[in-house]
Amino acid sequence: MRNKRFKQVFFFGLILFSMLFVLHFVLQFGIKSIRIDQIGKINAIAAHDIDPEIAIFGSSVSEVGISPEEIQKSTGLSCFNFSLNGTSFYQYRGLIDEFTTYSKVNKVVVFAEAYFSFSKRDALMAPDHYLAQLSNDRIRLPLEQIDPDLILKSRYIPFYRFIAASHIYYKYAAKGIINKLKGTKDQPILNGFTPVDRSWEADADQAIKQTGKFDIEIDRTVLRLYIQQIKRLQNKGIKVIIILTPIYKKALAKATSLKPLYAAMNEISQKTGAKFLDFSNSDLADHKTMFYNSNHLNLKGATLFSKQLGDSIRQLNESWGIK
Amino acid sequence: MLFNSFEFLVFFIVTTALFFAVKHKFRWLLLLLASCYFYMYFIPIYILILFVTIIIDYFAGIWIEKSPDNRKKTYLILSLITNIGILAIFKYYNFFISNINSFITNEAHFSLLSIILPVGLSFHTFQAMSYTIEVYRGKQKAERHFGIYALYVMFYPQLVAGPIERPQNILHQFKEEKKFDFDRISSGLKLILLGLVKKVVIADRLAIVVDEVYANPGGYNGIAFLICAIFFSFQIYCDFSGYSDIAIGSARVLGFDLMKNFRQPYFAKSITEFWSRWHISLSTWFKDYLYIPLGGNRVSKHRLIINLLLVFMVSGFWHGANWTFIVWGAIHGVLVVLANLNKFKINLPAFIGYGFTFFVVTIAWVFFRAENLDAAFNFLSRIFSFSDKTYFELSKLDIHGLPSTFLGLPLWKFLLTSLLIPILLMIDYLVATDKLAILKRKNPIFSYLFYSLIITSIMVFGVFETKQFIYFQF
């Protein structure tokens, strides 16, 4: 009887773990091949696939607001937009470190910031986008500092990733598997640019009216890490430009004071010598036709802004002797 | 710790392994320590409240048994006042004070207490009260072993959300030696799996839609409110019965039999039948300790109406310190009164009974879920606003006039979420008719594949983003 029970438990365990193992490896196989959207950018960096001369990092404001094609036209250098939606520097800095370990041609890194960029987040943005790359220490460490519980469990507990993953993870894994079966390969779309071809949203005015005054938060730890990151890039001979992207004037006016933000930018400039370009008050910021909401440029605004930015980068490159 | 957390999985495995490893005479201690750890995982200091009630009720039980008849009631009242008093302070004080303050026009308001409700207070309080009442009635001998009594109150599978056990059912089980029984453990684990499917796959996915509509009522039309109400009916059922299944399954693995708490309530053909199938441990508690002492149905018609309304309103109030719960209870009270007074026993087709019962229960759930009475009445008015031309517009349109989201979800996700309801009803049907047992007779490989698929589905499709069980708030 005992032998029979032991066999039952053994065979059940065998079937269960086989099922989970196969699923795990198939999903990993599929998702690592993705090169589109947010997961694609993370995978591309981890696989050392993309090496542009100008690399742009930031959150959604730069993801939708900066067109690498326009930058390339203005500067004559290859450009890729690595920006990740909703992700602050505190989370994505590991990707920058990984990028610089393999990059052979990169000359300029652009940090595209908004007024919320220097706040510390206590929750990860889209953690399942990183699940396939948790074995990469550089990419994983910043994530661990934000949500150690989730990341450590996902890394060391077998099959915990199934629990941590959302449907996005499975959707992309399935897409990757289908690509592999068809023998096709994903390519990044528009070099990481995700334009939003929409006009000003009707409820954005209402949202601005209802938003009360807000303080701009500058976390000293984030600032310190930011300065360290810039210095590491500069030590490798990479030029760093920090920009503030255009923000619709009426939304920016809700900030109680912009002084903390400018003080932070000045401190970074003084300590690192990095170039700071402020586009937050550019002529684009006056016109809601350039935005689809208070912080994000639409396609029209992004195209115009990218030309302005490209021209500025070109002038800086000329002064630096970068061709 | 939540039943659907990784921490509970580790805790459960370790506790179960140690339980069968240690000698029988130490098992009560192991379970008691495990239960203390389980409870302290929420807010550690609150275990002191539990200890106070345990000590008082332990001695109350002994004194009730030892005392002459004319003194028994004193100790019973002491026990009941302690338990109800603690419940009143932590759960109802702010409710009463807020209501009193609303009548005070000047600034001399009473201050509210800034305290968090201890997890499971309503449940273990009622379980403790049932002990002293049964001892008083002579139906249960007072437990002399303090540790065993403490375990009766604190047994971790049912500590925070029931089932609310009776001492006659469970106390003796703590003294019996439990042997390692493969079939029983297997049965317990299967019940835990069923509970997890109901909670993390069905309830928490339906909750995404429900929370969206309740949070943004201005963004939706009538049909959305109706769908949301139906979804909530199944969400709360799956959430609570899922918890009960995990609790009963966990206890069964250890060798303990807890009472059944749900019996496919949405298969009820009448409101009376519904209450014999929903939260059975609570409804029987109120029947035995409130309804029957008030006279039950052996009273005049007018008194019967008052008794039924009172019992259901108190039951509603037990769920939460808010007028919405009292109204929820009152609605059920009225329905049960009407069912009891129905002299015209008309034989309706079963499907009308099922449909009508589900409909009235769903309407009542709106009060259960709403934050206040205004929100509840507004919600109901939107459900019944049939004259609204946009009533049947389910989707939000994008700027091009194309459907973008359906109650906050893409269409495919909304359809899949909706499919969960017939899947649940199928599960309930299979469980009710014992058709799942057919798996045992099939090739065992089929059974292994089936349960492996269930476990994989829980992990892949489950929502694990720290969604608390609804009944934890009670």
mmCIF file with all atom_site columns, N, CA and C in Angstrom, chain A residues 259-292:
data_model
loop_
_atom_site.group_PDB
_atom_site.id
_atom_site.type_symbol
_atom_site.label_atom_id
_atom_site.label_alt_id
_atom_site.label_comp_id
_atom_site.label_asym_id
_atom_site.label_entity_id
_atom_site.label_seq_id
_atom_site.pdbx_PDB_ins_code
_atom_site.Cartn_x
_atom_site.Cartn_y
_atom_site.Cartn_z
_atom_site.occupancy
_atom_site.B_iso_or_equiv
_atom_site.pdbx_formal_charge
_atom_site.auth_seq_id
_atom_site.auth_comp_id
_atom_site.auth_asym_id
_atom_site.auth_atom_id
_atom_site.pdbx_PDB_model_num
ATOM 1   N N  . LYS A 1 259 ? 11.726 75.592 -8.232  1.00 0.00 ? 259 LYS A N  1
ATOM 2   C CA . LYS A 1 259 ? 13.093 75.802 -7.708  1.00 0.00 ? 259 LYS A CA 1
ATOM 3   C C  . LYS A 1 259 ? 13.787 74.474 -7.374  1.00 0.00 ? 259 LYS A C  1
ATOM 4   N N  . PRO A 1 260 ? 13.090 73.535 -6.687  1.00 0.00 ? 260 PRO A N  1
ATOM 5   C CA . PRO A 1 260 ? 13.784 72.276 -6.363  1.00 0.00 ? 260 PRO A CA 1
ATOM 6   C C  . PRO A 1 260 ? 14.305 71.573 -7.619  1.00 0.00 ? 260 PRO A C  1
ATOM 7   N N  . LEU A 1 261 ? 13.509 71.619 -8.679  1.00 0.00 ? 261 LEU A N  1
ATOM 8   C CA . LEU A 1 261 ? 13.892 70.935 -9.916  1.00 0.00 ? 261 LEU A CA 1
ATOM 9   C C  . LEU A 1 261 ? 15.126 71.593 -10.534 1.00 0.00 ? 261 LEU A C  1
ATOM 10  N N  . TYR A 1 262 ? 15.104 72.916 -10.622 1.00 0.00 ? 262 TYR A N  1
ATOM 11  C CA . TYR A 1 262 ? 16.246 73.630 -11.217 1.00 0.00 ? 262 TYR A CA 1
ATOM 12  C C  . TYR A 1 262 ? 17.486 73.529 -10.339 1.00 0.00 ? 262 TYR A C  1
ATOM 13  N N  . ALA A 1 263 ? 17.245 73.514 -9.034  1.00 0.00 ? 263 ALA A N  1
ATOM 14  C CA . ALA A 1 263 ? 18.379 73.352 -8.118  1.00 0.00 ? 263 ALA A CA 1
ATOM 15  C C  . ALA A 1 263 ? 19.031 71.990 -8.342  1.00 0.00 ? 263 ALA A C  1
ATOM 16  N N  . ALA A 1 264 ? 18.199 70.968 -8.543  1.00 0.00 ? 264 ALA A N  1
ATOM 17  C CA . ALA A 1 264 ? 18.734 69.623 -8.784  1.00 0.00 ? 264 ALA A CA 1
ATOM 18  C C  . ALA A 1 264 ? 19.521 69.596 -10.084 1.00 0.00 ? 264 ALA A C  1
ATOM 19  N N  . MET A 1 265 ? 18.968 70.200 -11.128 1.00 0.00 ? 265 MET A N  1
ATOM 20  C CA . MET A 1 265 ? 19.640 70.230 -12.432 1.00 0.00 ? 265 MET A CA 1
ATOM 21  C C  . MET A 1 265 ? 20.965 70.981 -12.341 1.00 0.00 ? 265 MET A C  1
ATOM 22  N N  . ASN A 1 266 ? 20.956 72.068 -11.617 1.00 0.00 ? 266 ASN A N  1
ATOM 23  C CA . ASN A 1 266 ? 22.194 72.846 -11.467 1.00 0.00 ? 266 ASN A CA 1
ATOM 24  C C  . ASN A 1 266 ? 23.247 72.054 -10.698 1.00 0.00 ? 266 ASN A C  1
ATOM 25  N N  . GLU A 1 267 ? 22.801 71.353 -9.684  1.00 0.00 ? 267 GLU A N  1
ATOM 26  C CA . GLU A 1 267 ? 23.733 70.551 -8.889  1.00 0.00 ? 267 GLU A CA 1
ATOM 27  C C  . GLU A 1 267 ? 24.367 69.468 -9.760  1.00 0.00 ? 267 GLU A C  1
ATOM 28  N N  . ILE A 1 268 ? 23.536 68.848 -10.596 1.00 0.00 ? 268 ILE A N  1
ATOM 29  C CA . ILE A 1 268 ? 24.057 67.798 -11.486 1.00 0.00 ? 268 ILE A CA 1
ATOM 30  C C  . ILE A 1 268 ? 25.075 68.396 -12.453 1.00 0.00 ? 268 ILE A C  1
ATOM 31  N N  . SER A 1 269 ? 24.724 69.538 -13.013 1.00 0.00 ? 269 SER A N  1
ATOM 32  C CA . SER A 1 269 ? 25.626 70.202 -13.977 1.00 0.00 ? 269 SER A CA 1
ATOM 33  C C  . SER A 1 269 ? 26.953 70.564 -13.326 1.00 0.00 ? 269 SER A C  1
ATOM 34  N N  . GLN A 1 270 ? 26.858 71.103 -12.126 1.00 0.00 ? 270 GLN A N  1
ATOM 35  C CA . GLN A 1 270 ? 28.088 71.555 -11.444 1.00 0.00 ? 270 GLN A CA 1
ATOM 36  C C  . GLN A 1 270 ? 28.982 70.378 -11.094 1.00 0.00 ? 270 GLN A C  1
ATOM 37  N N  . LYS A 1 271 ? 28.366 69.305 -10.637 1.00 0.00 ? 271 LYS A N  1
ATOM 38  C CA . LYS A 1 271 ? 29.170 68.166 -10.158 1.00 0.00 ? 271 LYS A CA 1
ATOM 39  C C  . LYS A 1 271 ? 29.686 67.294 -11.291 1.00 0.00 ? 271 LYS A C  1
ATOM 40  N N  . THR A 1 272 ? 29.005 67.345 -12.440 1.00 0.00 ? 272 THR A N  1
ATOM 41  C CA . THR A 1 272 ? 29.408 66.437 -13.522 1.00 0.00 ? 272 THR A CA 1
ATOM 42  C C  . THR A 1 272 ? 29.841 67.158 -14.790 1.00 0.00 ? 272 THR A C  1
ATOM 43  N N  . GLY A 1 273 ? 29.430 68.390 -14.925 1.00 0.00 ? 273 GLY A N  1
ATOM 44  C CA . GLY A 1 273 ? 29.725 69.100 -16.168 1.00 0.00 ? 273 GLY A CA 1
ATOM 45  C C  . GLY A 1 273 ? 28.805 68.705 -17.297 1.00 0.00 ? 273 GLY A C  1
ATOM 46  N N  . ALA A 1 274 ? 27.787 67.903 -17.000 1.00 0.00 ? 274 ALA A N  1
ATOM 47  C CA . ALA A 1 274 ? 26.839 67.482 -18.050 1.00 0.00 ? 274 ALA A CA 1
ATOM 48  C C  . ALA A 1 274 ? 26.042 68.678 -18.525 1.00 0.00 ? 274 ALA A C  1
ATOM 49  N N  . LYS A 1 275 ? 25.684 68.646 -19.794 1.00 0.00 ? 275 LYS A N  1
ATOM 50  C CA . LYS A 1 275 ? 24.949 69.749 -20.380 1.00 0.00 ? 275 LYS A CA 1
ATOM 51  C C  . LYS A 1 275 ? 23.471 69.630 -20.055 1.00 0.00 ? 275 LYS A C  1
ATOM 52  N N  . PHE A 1 276 ? 22.877 70.731 -19.611 1.00 0.00 ? 276 PHE A N  1
ATOM 53  C CA . PHE A 1 276 ? 21.468 70.747 -19.259 1.00 0.00 ? 276 PHE A CA 1
ATOM 54  C C  . PHE A 1 276 ? 20.708 71.637 -20.240 1.00 0.00 ? 276 PHE A C  1
ATOM 55  N N  . LEU A 1 277 ? 19.688 71.033 -20.914 1.00 0.00 ? 277 LEU A N  1
ATOM 56  C CA . LEU A 1 277 ? 18.879 71.799 -21.858 1.00 0.00 ? 277 LEU A CA 1
ATOM 57  C C  . LEU A 1 277 ? 17.440 71.797 -21.360 1.00 0.00 ? 277 LEU A C  1
ATOM 58  N N  . ASP A 1 278 ? 16.894 72.987 -21.159 1.00 0.00 ? 278 ASP A N  1
ATOM 59  C CA . ASP A 1 278 ? 15.551 73.089 -20.599 1.00 0.00 ? 278 ASP A CA 1
ATOM 60  C C  . ASP A 1 278 ? 14.544 73.408 -21.699 1.00 0.00 ? 278 ASP A C  1
ATOM 61  N N  . PHE A 1 279 ? 13.748 72.401 -22.080 1.00 0.00 ? 279 PHE A N  1
ATOM 62  C CA . PHE A 1 279 ? 12.710 72.607 -23.083 1.00 0.00 ? 279 PHE A CA 1
ATOM 63  C C  . PHE A 1 279 ? 11.320 72.714 -22.453 1.00 0.00 ? 279 PHE A C  1
ATOM 64  N N  . SER A 1 280 ? 11.288 72.718 -21.103 1.00 0.00 ? 280 SER A N  1
ATOM 65  C CA . SER A 1 280 ? 9.967  72.669 -20.449 1.00 0.00 ? 280 SER A CA 1
ATOM 66  C C  . SER A 1 280 ? 9.146  73.909 -20.763 1.00 0.00 ? 280 SER A C  1
ATOM 67  N N  . ASN A 1 281 ? 9.881  75.029 -21.004 1.00 0.00 ? 281 ASN A N  1
ATOM 68  C CA . ASN A 1 281 ? 9.173  76.278 -21.303 1.00 0.00 ? 281 ASN A CA 1
ATOM 69  C C  . ASN A 1 281 ? 9.309  76.696 -22.751 1.00 0.00 ? 281 ASN A C  1
ATOM 70  N N  . SER A 1 282 ? 9.584  75.718 -23.619 1.00 0.00 ? 282 SER A N  1
ATOM 71  C CA . SER A 1 282 ? 9.773  76.067 -25.030 1.00 0.00 ? 282 SER A CA 1
ATOM 72  C C  . SER A 1 282 ? 8.465  76.580 -25.624 1.00 0.00 ? 282 SER A C  1
ATOM 73  N N  . ASP A 1 283 ? 8.537  77.105 -26.843 1.00 0.00 ? 283 ASP A N  1
ATOM 74  C CA . ASP A 1 283 ? 7.335  77.651 -27.484 1.00 0.00 ? 283 ASP A CA 1
ATOM 75  C C  . ASP A 1 283 ? 6.263  76.567 -27.672 1.00 0.00 ? 283 ASP A C  1
ATOM 76  N N  . LEU A 1 284 ? 6.695  75.323 -27.727 1.00 0.00 ? 284 LEU A N  1
ATOM 77  C CA . LEU A 1 284 ? 5.715  74.229 -27.856 1.00 0.00 ? 284 LEU A CA 1
ATOM 78  C C  . LEU A 1 284 ? 4.814  74.157 -26.630 1.00 0.00 ? 284 LEU A C  1
ATOM 79  N N  . ALA A 1 285 ? 5.360  74.527 -25.471 1.00 0.00 ? 285 ALA A N  1
ATOM 80  C CA . ALA A 1 285 ? 4.620  74.355 -24.212 1.00 0.00 ? 285 ALA A CA 1
ATOM 81  C C  . ALA A 1 285 ? 3.383  75.243 -24.125 1.00 0.00 ? 285 ALA A C  1
ATOM 82  N N  . ASP A 1 286 ? 3.316  76.261 -24.971 1.00 0.00 ? 286 ASP A N  1
ATOM 83  C CA . ASP A 1 286 ? 2.169  77.175 -24.948 1.00 0.00 ? 286 ASP A CA 1
ATOM 84  C C  . ASP A 1 286 ? 0.930  76.573 -25.609 1.00 0.00 ? 286 ASP A C  1
ATOM 85  N N  . HIS A 1 287 ? 1.144  75.590 -26.492 1.00 0.00 ? 287 HIS A N  1
ATOM 86  C CA . HIS A 1 287 ? 0.051  75.164 -27.368 1.00 0.00 ? 287 HIS A CA 1
ATOM 87  C C  . HIS A 1 287 ? -0.425 73.762 -27.031 1.00 0.00 ? 287 HIS A C  1
ATOM 88  N N  . LYS A 1 288 ? -1.693 73.654 -26.631 1.00 0.00 ? 288 LYS A N  1
ATOM 89  C CA . LYS A 1 288 ? -2.198 72.324 -26.327 1.00 0.00 ? 288 LYS A CA 1
ATOM 90  C C  . LYS A 1 288 ? -2.344 71.477 -27.596 1.00 0.00 ? 288 LYS A C  1
ATOM 91  N N  . THR A 1 289 ? -2.257 72.073 -28.742 1.00 0.00 ? 289 THR A N  1
ATOM 92  C CA . THR A 1 289 ? -2.324 71.288 -29.995 1.00 0.00 ? 289 THR A CA 1
ATOM 93  C C  . THR A 1 289 ? -1.080 70.416 -30.171 1.00 0.00 ? 289 THR A C  1
ATOM 94  N N  . MET A 1 290 ? -0.052 70.714 -29.372 1.00 0.00 ? 290 MET A N  1
ATOM 95  C CA . MET A 1 290 ? 1.176  69.916 -29.435 1.00 0.00 ? 290 MET A CA 1
ATOM 96  C C  . MET A 1 290 ? 1.128  68.728 -28.479 1.00 0.00 ? 290 MET A C  1
ATOM 97  N N  . PHE A 1 291 ? 0.111  68.688 -27.634 1.00 0.00 ? 291 PHE A N  1
ATOM 98  C CA . PHE A 1 291 ? 0.040  67.663 -26.583 1.00 0.00 ? 291 PHE A CA 1
ATOM 99  C C  . PHE A 1 291 ? -1.257 66.868 -26.711 1.00 0.00 ? 291 PHE A C  1
ATOM 100 N N  . TYR A 1 292 ? -1.248 65.649 -26.125 1.00 0.00 ? 292 TYR A N  1
ATOM 101 C CA . TYR A 1 292 ? -2.527 64.958 -25.995 1.00 0.00 ? 292 TYR A CA 1
ATOM 102 C C  . TYR A 1 292 ? -2.989 64.926 -24.531 1.00 0.00 ? 292 TYR A C  1
#
